[in-house]
Amino acid sequence: MEIGSGRFPEPPYCAVIFTSRRTQGDRDYTATAERMIALAAGQPGFLGVDSVREGSELGITVSYWRDEDSIAAWRRNAEHTEARESGRRSWYEAFVVQVAKVERSYAFQRPPAAQRP
Amino acid sequence: MEIGSGRFPEPPYCAVIFTSRRTQGDRDYTATAERMIALAAGQPGFLGVDSVREGSELGITVSYWRDEDSIAAWRRNAEHTEARESGRRSWYEAFVVQVAKVERSYAFQRPPAAQRP
């Protein structure tokens, strides 16, 4: 995971904020989640993704896209559609999807000399 | 942490996506992070916050605000300003702040009867 300036283009671009709480048990969740990230990375307009989960509790995944058309095309992807159905059928207790337009951003990167103050 | 419909107003509203990587050692980080969430929750226009970190690795915090004015006022808060300075001085290797406007959202909540299929 790369954090810092230069990772994304200048705003505006789109972010999909996916906040979720899992059910118990894996049932192919982990493998599918990894597959979806790899598959998304190959889609036109994909800019990046960050995903963090605390055990089986709260998870936040933010994927970044060039524009709304890129998001719509990814949503129509057959394998992604099937994964979303499995999500509702068995993997998630609850989730919220929020589609947002990033309007500005700024980044901080610790200078190497100051890494261990 | 509450996930699901009814948590937020209808879009549009604002999201601040804070993605970060920590340095080693706590140095008051945990206490200050908790204090900042409590303090933010008392600000005008605050809608909610979700925060997840995997150990000392990647962390994602998304705070939600009614409008840009609410974000600007929170940014001017003296205690928050001081915490941001500590963040650059010692807590973070790197971070990115992205300010976004949420344009649409949808939520899923598993029905109680189907909780354990």
mmCIF file of C-alpha atoms in Angstrom:
data_model
loop_
_atom_site.group_PDB
_atom_site.id
_atom_site.type_symbol
_atom_site.label_atom_id
_atom_site.label_comp_id
_atom_site.label_asym_id
_atom_site.label_seq_id
_atom_site.Cartn_x
_atom_site.Cartn_y
_atom_site.Cartn_z
ATOM 1 C CA MET A 1 0.000 0.000 0.000
ATOM 2 C CA GLU A 2 1.459 3.276 -1.103
ATOM 3 C CA ILE A 3 0.484 6.420 0.791
ATOM 4 C CA GLY A 4 1.587 9.857 -0.218
ATOM 5 C CA SER A 5 1.598 12.413 -2.933
ATOM 6 C CA GLY A 6 1.730 11.286 -6.508
ATOM 7 C CA ARG A 7 -0.469 8.275 -5.904
ATOM 8 C CA PHE A 8 -3.590 9.808 -7.429
ATOM 9 C CA PRO A 9 -4.270 12.337 -10.157
ATOM 10 C CA GLU A 10 -5.313 15.860 -9.260
ATOM 11 C CA PRO A 11 -8.923 16.014 -8.041
ATOM 12 C CA PRO A 12 -11.684 15.689 -9.020
ATOM 13 C CA TYR A 13 -11.952 11.899 -9.106
ATOM 14 C CA CYS A 14 -14.373 9.447 -7.478
ATOM 15 C CA ALA A 15 -14.231 7.404 -4.286
ATOM 16 C CA VAL A 16 -16.473 4.493 -3.310
ATOM 17 C CA ILE A 17 -16.500 4.150 0.489
ATOM 18 C CA PHE A 18 -17.621 0.647 1.494
ATOM 19 C CA THR A 19 -18.164 0.277 5.262
ATOM 20 C CA SER A 20 -19.164 -3.180 6.465
ATOM 21 C CA ARG A 21 -19.612 -5.599 9.313
ATOM 22 C CA ARG A 22 -19.049 -9.301 8.539
ATOM 23 C CA THR A 23 -21.024 -12.350 9.563
ATOM 24 C CA GLN A 24 -19.196 -15.221 11.309
ATOM 25 C CA GLY A 25 -17.181 -17.716 9.216
ATOM 26 C CA ASP A 26 -15.228 -17.263 6.012
ATOM 27 C CA ARG A 27 -17.289 -19.140 3.366
ATOM 28 C CA ASP A 28 -14.952 -18.060 0.529
ATOM 29 C CA TYR A 29 -15.063 -14.428 1.661
ATOM 30 C CA THR A 30 -11.282 -13.897 1.923
ATOM 31 C CA ALA A 31 -10.460 -15.474 -1.433
ATOM 32 C CA THR A 32 -13.263 -13.561 -3.158
ATOM 33 C CA ALA A 33 -12.264 -10.251 -1.559
ATOM 34 C CA GLU A 34 -8.694 -10.724 -2.833
ATOM 35 C CA ARG A 35 -9.983 -11.730 -6.256
ATOM 36 C CA MET A 36 -12.228 -8.640 -6.426
ATOM 37 C CA ILE A 37 -9.323 -6.310 -5.643
ATOM 38 C CA ALA A 38 -7.193 -7.941 -8.356
ATOM 39 C CA LEU A 39 -10.091 -7.806 -10.812
ATOM 40 C CA ALA A 40 -10.928 -4.175 -10.016
ATOM 41 C CA ALA A 41 -7.280 -3.217 -10.538
ATOM 42 C CA GLY A 42 -7.585 -4.334 -14.159
ATOM 43 C CA GLN A 43 -10.664 -2.203 -14.927
ATOM 44 C CA PRO A 44 -10.487 0.979 -16.998
ATOM 45 C CA GLY A 45 -10.462 4.055 -14.770
ATOM 46 C CA PHE A 46 -9.315 2.226 -11.620
ATOM 47 C CA LEU A 47 -6.970 4.457 -9.578
ATOM 48 C CA GLY A 48 -6.355 2.494 -6.390
ATOM 49 C CA VAL A 49 -7.891 0.820 -3.342
ATOM 50 C CA ASP A 50 -7.254 0.741 0.408
ATOM 51 C CA SER A 51 -8.877 -1.870 2.609
ATOM 52 C CA VAL A 52 -8.673 -2.358 6.372
ATOM 53 C CA ARG A 53 -10.612 -4.659 8.694
ATOM 54 C CA GLU A 54 -10.281 -5.185 12.444
ATOM 55 C CA GLY A 55 -10.760 -8.936 12.843
ATOM 56 C CA SER A 56 -14.396 -9.717 12.066
ATOM 57 C CA GLU A 57 -15.531 -6.283 13.169
ATOM 58 C CA LEU A 58 -15.737 -3.071 11.217
ATOM 59 C CA GLY A 59 -14.133 -2.936 7.769
ATOM 60 C CA ILE A 60 -13.556 0.053 5.520
ATOM 61 C CA THR A 61 -12.617 -0.314 1.848
ATOM 62 C CA VAL A 62 -12.203 2.798 -0.278
ATOM 63 C CA SER A 63 -11.739 2.334 -4.017
ATOM 64 C CA TYR A 64 -10.813 5.231 -6.267
ATOM 65 C CA TRP A 65 -11.980 5.740 -9.843
ATOM 66 C CA ARG A 66 -11.413 8.243 -12.587
ATOM 67 C CA ASP A 67 -15.103 8.976 -13.079
ATOM 68 C CA GLU A 68 -18.670 7.746 -12.639
ATOM 69 C CA ASP A 69 -18.531 5.782 -15.908
ATOM 70 C CA SER A 70 -15.656 3.675 -14.533
ATOM 71 C CA ILE A 71 -17.701 2.891 -11.412
ATOM 72 C CA ALA A 72 -20.767 1.988 -13.478
ATOM 73 C CA ALA A 73 -18.745 -0.330 -15.741
ATOM 74 C CA TRP A 74 -17.190 -2.112 -12.736
ATOM 75 C CA ARG A 75 -20.661 -2.515 -11.243
ATOM 76 C CA ARG A 76 -21.792 -4.296 -14.427
ATOM 77 C CA ASN A 77 -18.844 -6.756 -14.321
ATOM 78 C CA ALA A 78 -20.410 -10.237 -14.088
ATOM 79 C CA GLU A 79 -18.003 -11.665 -11.505
ATOM 80 C CA HIS A 80 -18.348 -8.546 -9.350
ATOM 81 C CA THR A 81 -22.142 -8.745 -9.579
ATOM 82 C CA GLU A 82 -22.020 -12.364 -8.407
ATOM 83 C CA ALA A 83 -19.725 -11.414 -5.489
ATOM 84 C CA ARG A 84 -22.135 -8.660 -4.432
ATOM 85 C CA GLU A 85 -24.953 -11.222 -4.371
ATOM 86 C CA SER A 86 -22.876 -13.521 -2.147
ATOM 87 C CA GLY A 87 -22.208 -10.533 0.088
ATOM 88 C CA ARG A 88 -25.893 -9.962 0.697
ATOM 89 C CA ARG A 89 -26.634 -13.697 0.922
ATOM 90 C CA SER A 90 -23.961 -14.629 3.454
ATOM 91 C CA TRP A 91 -20.896 -12.442 4.122
ATOM 92 C CA TYR A 92 -22.268 -9.238 5.611
ATOM 93 C CA GLU A 93 -24.407 -8.376 8.602
ATOM 94 C CA ALA A 94 -24.609 -4.823 7.321
ATOM 95 C CA PHE A 95 -22.912 -2.491 4.919
ATOM 96 C CA VAL A 96 -23.139 1.012 3.512
ATOM 97 C CA VAL A 97 -21.870 2.070 0.085
ATOM 98 C CA GLN A 98 -21.205 5.769 -0.388
ATOM 99 C CA VAL A 99 -20.184 7.193 -3.748
ATOM 100 C CA ALA A 100 -18.307 10.470 -3.418
ATOM 101 C CA LYS A 101 -16.398 12.952 -5.523
ATOM 102 C CA VAL A 102 -12.965 13.848 -4.131
ATOM 103 C CA GLU A 103 -12.649 17.608 -4.417
ATOM 104 C CA ARG A 104 -9.231 18.197 -2.852
ATOM 105 C CA SER A 105 -6.455 16.259 -1.181
ATOM 106 C CA TYR A 106 -3.122 16.748 0.503
ATOM 107 C CA ALA A 107 -0.414 14.354 1.514
ATOM 108 C CA PHE A 108 2.340 14.115 4.115
ATOM 109 C CA GLN A 109 5.439 11.980 3.855
ATOM 110 C CA ARG A 110 7.967 11.975 6.689
ATOM 111 C CA PRO A 111 11.411 12.962 5.398
ATOM 112 C CA PRO A 112 13.875 10.033 5.666
ATOM 113 C CA ALA A 113 16.228 11.960 8.033
ATOM 114 C CA ALA A 114 13.420 12.545 10.520
ATOM 115 C CA GLN A 115 12.085 8.996 10.468
ATOM 116 C CA ARG A 116 13.239 8.177 14.007
ATOM 117 C CA PRO A 117 13.239 11.450 15.929
ATOM 118 C CA MET B 1 -20.412 1.647 15.470
ATOM 119 C CA GLU B 2 -23.714 1.764 13.710
ATOM 120 C CA ILE B 3 -23.878 0.689 10.073
ATOM 121 C CA GLY B 4 -27.011 0.894 8.011
ATOM 122 C CA SER B 5 -29.692 3.112 6.697
ATOM 123 C CA GLY B 6 -30.813 6.051 8.760
ATOM 124 C CA ARG B 7 -27.344 6.781 10.045
ATOM 125 C CA PHE B 8 -26.747 9.731 7.752
ATOM 126 C CA PRO B 9 -28.944 12.352 6.132
ATOM 127 C CA GLU B 10 -29.742 12.140 2.449
ATOM 128 C CA PRO B 11 -26.754 13.103 0.265
ATOM 129 C CA PRO B 12 -25.115 15.439 -0.456
ATOM 130 C CA TYR B 13 -22.887 15.699 2.613
ATOM 131 C CA CYS B 14 -19.111 15.710 3.058
ATOM 132 C CA ALA B 15 -16.592 12.981 3.883
ATOM 133 C CA VAL B 16 -12.978 13.435 4.985
ATOM 134 C CA ILE B 17 -10.999 10.296 4.134
ATOM 135 C CA PHE B 18 -7.836 10.100 6.238
ATOM 136 C CA THR B 19 -5.501 7.268 5.197
ATOM 137 C CA SER B 20 -2.341 6.866 7.256
ATOM 138 C CA ARG B 21 0.623 4.769 8.236
ATOM 139 C CA ARG B 22 1.905 5.121 11.819
ATOM 140 C CA THR B 23 5.433 5.408 13.137
ATOM 141 C CA GLN B 24 6.560 2.979 15.875
ATOM 142 C CA GLY B 25 5.582 3.659 19.498
ATOM 143 C CA ASP B 26 2.478 5.225 20.999
ATOM 144 C CA ARG B 27 3.710 8.591 22.388
ATOM 145 C CA ASP B 28 0.165 9.664 23.391
ATOM 146 C CA TYR B 29 -1.230 8.741 19.981
ATOM 147 C CA THR B 30 -4.011 6.424 21.217
ATOM 148 C CA ALA B 31 -5.278 8.790 23.906
ATOM 149 C CA THR B 32 -5.197 11.746 21.528
ATOM 150 C CA ALA B 33 -6.980 9.821 18.755
ATOM 151 C CA GLU B 34 -9.773 8.934 21.177
ATOM 152 C CA ARG B 35 -9.926 12.500 22.427
ATOM 153 C CA MET B 36 -10.132 13.842 18.854
ATOM 154 C CA ILE B 37 -13.074 11.562 18.033
ATOM 155 C CA ALA B 38 -14.913 12.678 21.184
ATOM 156 C CA LEU B 39 -14.121 16.320 20.454
ATOM 157 C CA ALA B 40 -15.172 16.072 16.786
ATOM 158 C CA ALA B 41 -18.468 14.498 17.847
ATOM 159 C CA GLY B 42 -19.340 17.705 19.701
ATOM 160 C CA GLN B 43 -18.731 20.006 16.722
ATOM 161 C CA PRO B 44 -21.562 21.601 14.738
ATOM 162 C CA GLY B 45 -22.231 19.696 11.529
ATOM 163 C CA PHE B 46 -20.544 16.455 12.661
ATOM 164 C CA LEU B 47 -22.450 13.435 11.283
ATOM 165 C CA GLY B 48 -20.310 10.465 12.281
ATOM 166 C CA VAL B 49 -16.923 8.774 12.051
ATOM 167 C CA ASP B 50 -15.577 5.300 11.300
ATOM 168 C CA SER B 51 -11.993 4.387 12.086
ATOM 169 C CA VAL B 52 -10.106 1.144 11.470
ATOM 170 C CA ARG B 53 -6.420 0.319 11.817
ATOM 171 C CA GLU B 54 -4.611 -2.984 11.301
ATOM 172 C CA GLY B 55 -2.008 -2.989 14.074
ATOM 173 C CA SER B 56 0.589 -0.342 13.279
ATOM 174 C CA GLU B 57 -0.028 -0.696 9.562
ATOM 175 C CA LEU B 58 -2.573 1.013 7.347
ATOM 176 C CA GLY B 59 -5.358 2.988 9.005
ATOM 177 C CA ILE B 60 -8.454 4.510 7.444
ATOM 178 C CA THR B 61 -10.614 7.066 9.273
ATOM 179 C CA VAL B 62 -13.602 8.573 7.497
ATOM 180 C CA SER B 63 -15.403 11.449 9.206
ATOM 181 C CA TYR B 64 -18.691 12.782 7.882
ATOM 182 C CA TRP B 65 -19.810 16.401 7.960
ATOM 183 C CA ARG B 66 -22.880 18.350 6.939
ATOM 184 C CA ASP B 67 -20.947 20.793 4.759
ATOM 185 C CA GLU B 68 -17.581 22.403 3.999
ATOM 186 C CA ASP B 69 -18.114 25.066 6.670
ATOM 187 C CA SER B 70 -18.310 22.380 9.363
ATOM 188 C CA ILE B 71 -15.007 20.899 8.153
ATOM 189 C CA ALA B 72 -13.333 24.327 8.091
ATOM 190 C CA ALA B 73 -14.520 25.118 11.639
ATOM 191 C CA TRP B 74 -13.221 21.773 12.950
ATOM 192 C CA ARG B 75 -9.898 22.448 11.235
ATOM 193 C CA ARG B 76 -9.617 25.740 13.143
ATOM 194 C CA ASN B 77 -10.255 24.070 16.527
ATOM 195 C CA ALA B 78 -7.145 24.766 18.643
ATOM 196 C CA GLU B 79 -6.835 21.313 20.210
ATOM 197 C CA HIS B 80 -7.309 19.661 16.806
ATOM 198 C CA THR B 81 -4.663 21.946 15.274
ATOM 199 C CA GLU B 82 -2.211 20.938 17.999
ATOM 200 C CA ALA B 83 -2.965 17.236 17.417
ATOM 201 C CA ARG B 84 -2.326 17.646 13.672
ATOM 202 C CA GLU B 85 1.064 19.180 14.494
ATOM 203 C CA SER B 86 1.924 16.199 16.710
ATOM 204 C CA GLY B 87 0.851 13.938 13.865
ATOM 205 C CA ARG B 88 3.382 15.456 11.491
ATOM 206 C CA ARG B 89 6.040 15.709 14.200
ATOM 207 C CA SER B 90 5.889 12.145 15.484
ATOM 208 C CA TRP B 91 2.867 9.880 14.889
ATOM 209 C CA TYR B 92 2.748 9.350 11.139
ATOM 210 C CA GLU B 93 5.145 8.036 8.541
ATOM 211 C CA ALA B 94 2.741 9.173 5.859
ATOM 212 C CA PHE B 95 -0.848 10.190 5.395
ATOM 213 C CA VAL B 96 -3.271 11.453 2.785
ATOM 214 C CA VAL B 97 -6.326 13.600 3.504
ATOM 215 C CA GLN B 98 -9.042 13.584 0.850
ATOM 216 C CA VAL B 99 -12.100 15.820 1.140
ATOM 217 C CA ALA B 100 -15.050 14.481 -0.818
ATOM 218 C CA LYS B 101 -18.710 15.153 -1.393
ATOM 219 C CA VAL B 102 -20.948 12.091 -0.948
ATOM 220 C CA GLU B 103 -23.369 12.111 -3.856
ATOM 221 C CA ARG B 104 -25.326 8.907 -3.230
ATOM 222 C CA SER B 105 -25.409 6.012 -0.803
ATOM 223 C CA TYR B 106 -27.201 2.758 -0.158
ATOM 224 C CA ALA B 107 -27.303 0.474 2.805
ATOM 225 C CA PHE B 108 -27.867 -3.208 3.517
ATOM 226 C CA GLN B 109 -28.963 -4.662 6.842
ATOM 227 C CA ARG B 110 -29.398 -8.432 7.170
ATOM 228 C CA PRO B 111 -32.932 -9.272 8.342
ATOM 229 C CA PRO B 112 -32.878 -10.813 11.859
ATOM 230 C CA ALA B 113 -34.454 -14.107 10.685
ATOM 231 C CA ALA B 114 -31.669 -14.676 8.134
ATOM 232 C CA GLN B 115 -28.792 -13.828 10.469
ATOM 233 C CA ARG B 116 -27.497 -17.383 10.663
ATOM 234 C CA PRO B 117 -28.436 -19.067 7.394
#
